[in-house]
Amino acid sequence: MTDSAQLQTGHRHWILIACMLAMFMAAIEVTIVATAMPTIIADLGGFSQFGWVFSIYLLTQAVSVPLYGRLADMVGRKTMFFIGTSIFLVGSVLCGFAHTMTWLILFRAFQGLGAGAIMPLSSTIVADIYSPRERASVQGWLSSVWGVAAIVGPLTGAWLVQHFSWSVIFWVNLPIGLISMLMLARWLPAHQKEETSQPLNLAGSSWLMLCVTALLIALLQAEQLGLWLVPFLLFSLFAGWQLKRHEQRSAAPLFPLIIWRSRLIVAGNAGNLIIGAAMMGISAFLPTWIQGISGGSPLQAGSVLAMMSIGWPLASTLSGRLMLHTSYRFTAQLGALLLVAGSTLLLFLQPASSLYQAGFTAFLIGTGMGMTSTTFLVSVQNQADYQIRGICTASIMFSRMIGSAVGTAIMGAVLNLNLQWRLPQVQDPVQQIMSEPSRQQLQPETLQHMVAAIAASLHWVFVVALVIALFAVGVAWMMPRQRPEQSD
């Protein structure tokens, strides 16, 4: 199977719906678990370990994404999707039965190993059944899944925890995943193996896993590691160097040479790395501004952040149409400029700024991200042949995950350094103003001084987010003046 013409047109919409269900299941997982974490901690204890519930899931997911992408090209999308989704569902069931925080962390690691297949393979399957011209529009539907999940996830998690056991938030994945698998089993054709197919590069895969594992542990646990951070970073660099050497000598590299030789694919991966990093400037730190600086409620902070999730799918849909009438470069540049404009508006936030101003800023940033990310993904999928489309799509997802971890680490370090300089005698100042009981115990003068210092520190975080966004403009210039139908 090399193009969409080999699939019956009447079945394509069912395959698309199945992939959207799978992506919704994976997208809602993060928000729904975050909502239930206070209840889980109250039941299982282990507050000091709760950060690993999220970190280990991201770690195993990121490590497995490129492996699934490569295996999907060699073994088949359908087979690897079923394997990955089955692992994810088994992990979800086991998470619900966890009786200690340690067991929950272990089961989340197993769940993440399966999650690494869902996003890249769903996107690859959709790319296989639609022509280059159609992909530009269909990606808007896939992106809408993220917007819906960001809004539905917290509400669903809160309702399930209130009326049922917290275990149900994991078990709700089961019917969604099974329906998706049944639909694909019925309507998605099996993979046709190529005569040139080669076994998975195990040595390259091992070096990749070691490199990414060490890097993510260093970035996600930087504060806890202390001086141990340096050995982890050095080992990650060593493993990355070994991976590069092995890939250059291997007859069947894990990442095909076209990924490094194609300017468009390099630009797509660099763009998603930047998007992942810039995204953390708003998703991780704007809620802190709303609650800590403006004195808003968690609901208000969530509402502002939801504006980004609304802007993303809307812009993704618009970018599909825009690409068809202009070019990859124009659409990517427009999205990058919107991202820069939104990041600039972050610098104008003041303690007295309205929620409408913050919400518009979030919406503008989400619009820029949706437009650029869709353009990068569609252009890469149109550039890649069927035989390597899985690993090329996976590399895009992988780059965004790494970017998110790098962005979180850089901006977190900028915030902490600023706080140590401005409030050297205050222990955990952000937590003090975020917690309403602690905030009320502070003297008015002390509170005003702390809020001003934290606001100034957050402004420097937003400056870093703006600098990262500016890089997106440069990457957009690397895109060709080409329309999707010219890839047919």
Coordinates of C-alpha atoms in Angstrom, one line a residue:
M1 CA 0.0 0.0 0.0
T2 CA 1.6 3.3 -1.1
D3 CA -1.3 5.8 -1.2
S4 CA -4.8 6.4 -0.2
A5 CA -6.3 5.1 -3.5
Q6 CA -5.8 1.6 -2.3
L7 CA -8.3 2.1 0.6
Q8 CA -12.0 2.2 0.0
T9 CA -13.1 5.8 0.3
G10 CA -16.2 4.8 2.3
H11 CA -14.1 3.4 5.1
R12 CA -11.6 6.2 5.5
H13 CA -13.9 8.2 7.8
W14 CA -14.2 5.2 10.2
I15 CA -10.4 4.8 10.3
L16 CA -10.1 8.6 11.0
I17 CA -12.7 8.3 13.9
A18 CA -10.8 5.3 15.3
C19 CA -7.5 7.2 15.3
M20 CA -9.2 10.3 16.9
L21 CA -10.6 8.1 19.7
A22 CA -7.1 6.7 20.3
M23 CA -5.6 10.1 20.4
F24 CA -8.3 11.4 22.7
M25 CA -7.6 8.6 25.1
A26 CA -3.9 9.4 25.2
A27 CA -4.5 13.2 25.3
I28 CA -7.0 13.1 28.2
E29 CA -4.8 10.8 30.3
V30 CA -2.5 13.6 31.5
T31 CA -5.2 16.1 32.5
I32 CA -7.5 13.6 34.1
V33 CA -4.7 12.1 36.2
A34 CA -3.5 15.5 37.3
T35 CA -7.0 16.4 38.5
A36 CA -7.2 13.2 40.6
M37 CA -3.7 13.4 42.1
P38 CA -4.8 15.0 45.4
T39 CA -7.2 12.2 46.0
I40 CA -4.7 9.5 45.0
I41 CA -2.1 11.0 47.4
A42 CA -4.6 11.1 50.2
D43 CA -5.4 7.4 49.7
L44 CA -1.9 6.0 48.9
G45 CA 0.4 8.5 50.6
G46 CA 3.9 9.1 49.2
F47 CA 3.5 12.8 48.5
S48 CA 7.3 13.1 48.0
Q49 CA 7.1 10.6 45.1
F50 CA 4.0 12.0 43.3
G51 CA 6.1 14.0 40.7
W52 CA 7.4 10.6 39.4
V53 CA 3.8 9.6 38.5
F54 CA 4.0 12.1 35.7
S55 CA 7.8 12.0 35.0
I56 CA 8.1 8.3 34.6
Y57 CA 5.1 8.3 32.2
L58 CA 6.7 11.0 30.0
L59 CA 10.1 9.3 30.2
T60 CA 8.9 5.8 29.0
Q61 CA 6.6 7.4 26.4
A62 CA 9.4 9.6 24.9
V63 CA 11.9 6.7 24.8
S64 CA 9.4 4.4 23.0
V65 CA 8.0 6.9 20.4
P66 CA 10.9 6.6 17.8
L67 CA 11.0 2.8 18.3
Y68 CA 7.4 2.4 17.5
G69 CA 7.8 4.7 14.5
R70 CA 10.6 2.6 13.1
L71 CA 8.9 -0.7 13.8
A72 CA 5.7 0.6 12.2
D73 CA 7.6 1.0 9.0
M74 CA 9.1 -2.5 9.1
V75 CA 6.3 -4.6 10.7
G76 CA 3.2 -2.5 10.0
R77 CA 1.2 0.3 11.5
K78 CA -1.7 -1.9 12.4
T79 CA 0.4 -4.5 14.2
M80 CA 2.4 -2.0 16.2
F81 CA -0.7 0.1 17.0
F82 CA -2.4 -2.9 18.5
I83 CA 0.7 -3.9 20.5
G84 CA 1.2 -0.4 21.9
T85 CA -2.5 0.2 22.6
S86 CA -2.7 -3.2 24.4
I87 CA 0.3 -2.3 26.6
F88 CA -1.3 1.1 27.4
L89 CA -4.6 -0.5 28.3
V90 CA -3.1 -3.2 30.5
G91 CA -1.0 -0.5 32.2
S92 CA -4.2 1.5 32.8
V93 CA -5.9 -1.4 34.4
L94 CA -2.9 -2.1 36.6
C95 CA -2.7 1.6 37.7
G96 CA -6.2 1.3 39.0
F97 CA -5.2 -1.6 41.2
A98 CA -2.1 0.0 42.7
H99 CA -2.1 0.0 46.5
T100 CA 1.0 2.0 47.1
M101 CA 2.6 5.0 45.3
T102 CA 5.6 2.9 44.3
W103 CA 3.4 0.4 42.5
L104 CA 1.5 3.2 40.8
I105 CA 4.8 4.7 39.5
L106 CA 5.8 1.3 38.1
F107 CA 2.5 0.8 36.4
R108 CA 2.6 4.3 35.0
A109 CA 6.0 3.4 33.5
F110 CA 4.4 0.4 31.8
Q111 CA 1.5 2.5 30.6
G112 CA 3.9 5.1 29.1
L113 CA 5.6 2.4 27.1
G114 CA 2.3 1.8 25.4
A115 CA 1.4 5.4 25.1
G116 CA 4.5 6.0 22.9
A117 CA 2.7 4.2 20.1
I118 CA -0.7 5.9 20.1
M119 CA 0.1 9.5 19.0
P120 CA 2.6 8.9 16.2
L121 CA 1.0 5.8 14.8
S122 CA -2.5 7.3 14.8
S123 CA -1.1 10.3 12.9
T124 CA 0.8 8.0 10.5
I125 CA -2.2 5.9 9.7
V126 CA -4.3 9.0 8.9
A127 CA -1.4 10.2 6.7
D128 CA -1.4 6.9 4.8
I129 CA -5.1 7.0 3.9
Y130 CA -5.3 10.6 2.8
S131 CA -3.5 12.3 -0.1
P132 CA -1.0 15.1 0.6
R133 CA -3.6 17.7 -0.3
E134 CA -6.2 16.2 2.0
R135 CA -3.8 15.8 5.0
A136 CA -3.6 19.5 5.4
S137 CA -7.3 19.6 6.2
V138 CA -7.6 16.4 8.1
Q139 CA -4.9 17.4 10.6
G140 CA -7.3 20.0 11.9
W141 CA -9.6 17.2 13.0
L142 CA -6.8 15.5 14.8
S143 CA -5.7 18.7 16.5
S144 CA -9.3 19.3 17.7
V145 CA -8.9 16.2 19.9
W146 CA -6.3 18.1 22.0
G147 CA -8.6 21.0 22.5
V148 CA -11.5 18.8 23.6
A149 CA -9.3 16.7 25.9
A150 CA -7.9 19.8 27.6
I151 CA -11.4 21.0 28.5
V152 CA -13.2 17.6 29.1
G153 CA -10.2 16.0 31.0
P154 CA -10.3 18.1 34.2
L155 CA -14.1 18.1 34.4
T156 CA -14.3 14.3 33.9
G157 CA -11.6 13.6 36.4
A158 CA -13.2 15.7 39.1
W159 CA -16.6 14.1 38.5
L160 CA -15.3 10.6 38.5
V161 CA -13.3 11.1 41.7
Q162 CA -16.3 12.7 43.4
H163 CA -18.7 9.9 42.5
F164 CA -16.5 6.8 42.2
S165 CA -13.1 5.6 43.2
W166 CA -10.0 7.2 41.7
S167 CA -9.2 3.9 40.0
V168 CA -12.0 4.6 37.5
I169 CA -10.0 7.5 35.9
F170 CA -7.6 4.8 34.6
W171 CA -10.2 2.2 33.7
V172 CA -12.2 4.7 31.6
N173 CA -9.5 4.2 29.0
L174 CA -10.6 0.6 28.4
P175 CA -13.8 1.1 26.4
I176 CA -12.3 3.9 24.4
G177 CA -9.2 1.9 23.5
L178 CA -11.1 -1.3 22.7
I179 CA -13.6 0.5 20.4
S180 CA -10.7 2.1 18.5
M181 CA -8.9 -1.2 18.1
L182 CA -12.1 -3.0 16.9
M183 CA -12.7 -0.3 14.3
L184 CA -9.1 -0.5 13.0
A185 CA -9.3 -4.3 13.0
R186 CA -12.3 -4.1 10.8
W187 CA -11.4 -1.4 8.3
L188 CA -7.6 -0.8 8.3
P189 CA -5.8 -3.0 5.7
A190 CA -2.8 -4.9 6.8
H191 CA 0.7 -3.7 6.1
Q192 CA 2.4 -4.9 3.0
K193 CA 6.0 -5.7 3.8
E194 CA 8.8 -4.4 1.6
E195 CA 11.4 -6.8 0.3
T196 CA 14.1 -4.5 1.6
S197 CA 12.8 -4.6 5.2
Q198 CA 15.6 -5.1 7.8
P199 CA 15.5 -6.0 11.5
L200 CA 15.3 -3.3 14.1
N201 CA 18.7 -1.7 14.9
L202 CA 19.0 -3.0 18.5
A203 CA 22.3 -1.3 19.2
G204 CA 21.1 2.1 18.0
S205 CA 17.9 1.6 19.9
S206 CA 19.8 0.9 23.1
W207 CA 22.0 4.0 22.7
L208 CA 18.9 6.1 22.0
M209 CA 17.1 4.8 25.1
L210 CA 20.1 5.4 27.3
C211 CA 20.7 8.9 25.9
V212 CA 17.0 10.0 26.2
T213 CA 16.6 8.4 29.7
A214 CA 19.6 10.1 31.1
L215 CA 18.6 13.5 29.5
L216 CA 15.0 13.4 30.7
I217 CA 15.9 12.3 34.2
A218 CA 18.4 15.2 34.4
L219 CA 15.9 17.7 33.1
L220 CA 12.8 16.5 35.0
Q221 CA 14.6 15.9 38.3
A222 CA 17.2 18.7 38.2
E223 CA 16.4 20.1 41.6
Q224 CA 16.4 16.7 43.4
L225 CA 19.6 15.5 41.7
G226 CA 21.8 18.4 42.9
L227 CA 25.4 17.7 41.9
W228 CA 24.3 14.3 40.4
L229 CA 22.9 16.4 37.5
V230 CA 26.3 16.7 35.9
P231 CA 27.0 12.9 35.5
F232 CA 23.5 12.4 34.0
L233 CA 24.1 15.1 31.5
L234 CA 27.6 13.9 30.6
F235 CA 26.3 10.3 30.2
S236 CA 23.5 11.5 28.0
L237 CA 26.0 13.3 25.8
F238 CA 28.2 10.2 25.7
A239 CA 25.3 8.0 24.7
G240 CA 24.2 10.5 22.1
W241 CA 27.7 10.6 20.6
Q242 CA 27.7 6.7 20.5
L243 CA 24.3 6.8 18.8
K244 CA 25.6 9.2 16.1
R245 CA 28.7 7.0 15.5
H246 CA 26.6 3.9 15.3
E247 CA 24.0 5.5 12.9
Q248 CA 26.7 6.6 10.5
R249 CA 28.2 3.1 10.3
S250 CA 24.9 1.1 10.4
A251 CA 23.5 -0.5 7.2
A252 CA 20.0 -0.1 8.7
P253 CA 20.1 3.1 10.9
L254 CA 17.3 3.7 13.4
F255 CA 16.8 7.1 11.8
P256 CA 17.0 6.9 8.0
L257 CA 19.5 9.3 6.4
I258 CA 16.8 11.3 4.7
I259 CA 15.8 12.7 8.2
W260 CA 19.2 14.4 8.4
R261 CA 19.7 15.2 4.7
S262 CA 16.2 16.7 4.0
R263 CA 16.1 20.4 4.9
L264 CA 12.4 20.2 5.2
I265 CA 12.4 17.3 7.7
V266 CA 15.2 18.9 9.7
A267 CA 13.2 22.1 9.8
G268 CA 10.0 20.2 10.9
N269 CA 11.8 18.5 13.8
A270 CA 13.6 21.8 14.8
G271 CA 10.3 23.6 14.7
N272 CA 8.5 21.1 16.9
L273 CA 11.5 21.2 19.4
I274 CA 11.0 24.9 19.6
I275 CA 7.2 24.6 19.9
G276 CA 7.5 22.1 22.7
A277 CA 9.9 24.4 24.6
A278 CA 7.8 27.6 24.0
M279 CA 4.6 25.9 25.1
M280 CA 5.9 25.5 28.6
G281 CA 6.2 29.2 29.0
I282 CA 2.4 29.4 29.1
S283 CA 1.2 26.0 30.2
A284 CA 3.6 25.8 33.2
F285 CA 4.0 29.4 34.3
L286 CA 0.9 31.4 33.2
P287 CA -1.3 29.6 35.8
T288 CA 1.3 30.6 38.4
W289 CA 0.9 34.2 37.3
I290 CA -2.9 34.1 37.5
Q291 CA -3.1 32.5 40.9
G292 CA 0.0 33.9 42.6
I293 CA 0.3 37.4 41.1
S294 CA -3.3 38.3 40.1
G295 CA -4.8 36.4 43.0
G296 CA -7.1 34.3 40.8
S297 CA -8.6 30.9 41.6
P298 CA -7.5 27.6 40.1
L299 CA -10.7 27.6 38.0
Q300 CA -9.8 31.0 36.5
A301 CA -6.2 29.8 35.8
G302 CA -7.6 26.8 34.1
S303 CA -10.0 28.9 32.1
V304 CA -7.2 31.1 30.8
L305 CA -5.1 28.1 29.9
A306 CA -8.0 26.5 28.1
M307 CA -7.9 29.4 25.6
M308 CA -4.7 28.0 24.3
S309 CA -6.3 24.7 23.8
I310 CA -9.1 26.4 21.9
G311 CA -6.8 28.5 19.7
W312 CA -4.7 25.4 18.7
P313 CA -7.3 23.3 16.9
L314 CA -8.9 26.4 15.3
A315 CA -5.6 27.5 13.9
S316 CA -4.7 24.0 12.8
T317 CA -7.9 23.8 10.8
L318 CA -7.2 27.2 9.3
S319 CA -3.6 26.4 8.5
G320 CA -4.8 23.4 6.4
R321 CA -6.7 25.7 4.1
L322 CA -4.0 28.3 4.1
M323 CA -1.3 25.8 3.0
L324 CA -3.5 24.9 0.0
H325 CA -3.7 28.5 -1.2
T326 CA -0.3 29.8 -0.2
S327 CA 2.7 27.6 0.8
Y328 CA 4.3 25.8 3.7
R329 CA 6.6 28.7 4.3
F330 CA 3.9 31.4 4.4
T331 CA 1.8 29.4 6.8
A332 CA 4.7 28.5 9.1
Q333 CA 5.9 32.1 9.1
L334 CA 2.4 33.4 9.9
G335 CA 2.1 30.9 12.8
A336 CA 5.6 31.8 14.1
L337 CA 4.8 35.5 14.0
L338 CA 1.5 34.9 16.0
L339 CA 3.6 32.9 18.5
V340 CA 6.0 35.8 18.8
A341 CA 3.2 38.3 19.2
G342 CA 1.5 36.2 22.0
S343 CA 4.8 35.7 23.8
T344 CA 5.4 39.5 23.6
L345 CA 2.1 40.1 25.2
L346 CA 3.2 38.0 28.2
L347 CA 5.7 40.7 29.0
F348 CA 2.9 43.3 29.3
L349 CA 1.0 41.3 32.0
Q350 CA 0.7 43.2 35.3
P351 CA -0.7 42.2 38.7
A352 CA -3.8 44.2 37.8
S353 CA -4.2 42.8 34.3
S354 CA -7.6 41.3 33.6
L355 CA -8.3 37.7 32.9
Y356 CA -9.5 38.7 29.4
Q357 CA -6.0 40.0 28.6
A358 CA -4.4 36.8 29.9
G359 CA -6.9 34.7 28.0
F360 CA -6.3 36.6 24.7
T361 CA -2.6 36.1 25.2
A362 CA -3.0 32.4 25.7
F363 CA -5.4 32.2 22.7
L364 CA -2.8 34.0 20.5
I365 CA 0.0 31.7 21.5
G366 CA -2.2 28.6 21.0
T367 CA -3.1 29.9 17.5
G368 CA 0.6 30.3 16.6
M369 CA 1.4 26.9 17.9
G370 CA -1.4 25.2 16.1
M371 CA -0.6 26.8 12.8
T372 CA 3.2 26.1 13.0
S373 CA 2.9 22.5 14.3
T374 CA 0.4 21.4 11.7
T375 CA 2.4 22.9 8.9
F376 CA 5.6 21.2 10.1
L377 CA 3.8 17.8 10.5
V378 CA 2.0 17.9 7.2
S379 CA 5.1 19.0 5.3
V380 CA 7.2 16.2 6.8
Q381 CA 4.5 13.5 6.1
N382 CA 4.2 14.7 2.5
Q383 CA 8.0 14.6 2.1
A384 CA 8.4 11.1 3.5
D385 CA 7.7 8.0 1.4
Y386 CA 5.4 5.3 2.9
Q387 CA 8.4 3.1 3.9
I388 CA 9.7 5.8 6.3
R389 CA 6.6 7.8 7.1
G390 CA 6.3 6.1 10.5
I391 CA 9.7 7.1 11.8
C392 CA 9.5 10.6 10.3
T393 CA 6.1 11.2 12.0
A394 CA 7.5 9.7 15.3
S395 CA 10.5 12.0 15.1
I396 CA 8.2 15.0 15.0
M397 CA 6.4 13.9 18.2
F398 CA 9.7 12.9 19.8
S399 CA 11.1 16.4 19.1
R400 CA 8.2 18.1 20.7
M401 CA 8.5 15.9 23.9
I402 CA 12.2 16.7 24.2
G403 CA 11.5 20.3 23.6
S404 CA 8.9 20.4 26.4
A405 CA 11.3 18.8 28.9
V406 CA 14.1 21.2 27.8
G407 CA 11.8 24.2 28.0
T408 CA 10.6 23.3 31.5
A409 CA 14.1 22.9 32.8
I410 CA 15.4 26.1 31.3
M411 CA 12.5 28.3 32.4
G412 CA 12.4 26.6 35.8
A413 CA 16.0 27.4 36.3
V414 CA 15.5 31.0 35.2
L415 CA 12.7 31.4 37.7
N416 CA 14.6 29.8 40.6
L417 CA 17.7 31.9 40.0
N418 CA 15.7 35.0 39.9
L419 CA 13.9 34.1 43.1
Q420 CA 17.1 33.3 44.9
W421 CA 18.5 36.7 43.9
R422 CA 15.4 38.7 44.7
L423 CA 14.1 36.7 47.8
P424 CA 17.2 35.1 49.2
Q425 CA 15.8 34.6 52.7
V426 CA 12.4 33.3 51.7
Q427 CA 11.8 29.5 51.5
D428 CA 9.7 28.5 48.5
P429 CA 8.0 31.9 47.9
V430 CA 5.8 30.7 45.1
Q431 CA 4.2 28.1 47.2
Q432 CA 3.6 30.6 49.9
I433 CA 1.6 33.0 47.7
M434 CA -0.1 30.2 45.8
S435 CA -1.5 28.6 49.0
E436 CA -4.4 30.7 50.2
P437 CA -3.9 29.9 54.0
S438 CA -0.2 30.8 53.7
R439 CA -1.0 33.9 51.7
Q440 CA -3.4 35.2 54.4
Q441 CA -0.8 34.8 57.1
L442 CA 1.6 37.2 55.4
Q443 CA 1.8 40.8 56.4
P444 CA 0.5 43.2 53.6
E445 CA 3.9 44.7 53.1
T446 CA 5.6 41.3 53.0
L447 CA 3.0 40.0 50.6
Q448 CA 3.3 43.0 48.3
H449 CA 7.1 42.7 48.2
M450 CA 7.0 38.9 47.5
V451 CA 4.4 39.4 44.7
A452 CA 6.5 42.1 43.1
A453 CA 9.6 39.9 43.2
I454 CA 7.9 36.8 41.8
A455 CA 6.2 38.9 39.1
A456 CA 9.6 40.3 38.0
S457 CA 11.0 36.7 38.1
L458 CA 8.2 35.4 35.9
H459 CA 8.7 38.3 33.5
W460 CA 12.3 36.9 32.9
V461 CA 10.7 33.5 32.2
F462 CA 8.5 35.1 29.7
V463 CA 11.5 36.8 28.1
V464 CA 13.0 33.3 27.6
A465 CA 9.8 32.1 26.1
L466 CA 9.9 35.1 23.6
V467 CA 13.5 34.3 22.7
I468 CA 12.5 30.7 22.0
A469 CA 9.6 31.8 19.9
L470 CA 11.9 34.0 17.8
F471 CA 13.8 30.9 16.8
A472 CA 10.5 29.6 15.3
V473 CA 10.6 32.5 12.8
G474 CA 14.0 31.4 11.6
V475 CA 13.0 27.8 11.3
A476 CA 9.9 28.8 9.3
W477 CA 12.2 30.5 6.7
M478 CA 13.7 27.0 6.1
M479 CA 10.3 25.7 4.8
P480 CA 9.9 25.6 1.0
R481 CA 7.5 27.8 -1.0
Q482 CA 5.5 24.7 -1.9
R483 CA 1.9 23.7 -1.5
P484 CA 0.7 20.3 -0.3
E485 CA -0.7 19.2 -3.6
Q486 CA 2.8 19.7 -5.2
S487 CA 3.9 16.7 -3.1
D488 CA 1.4 14.3 -4.8

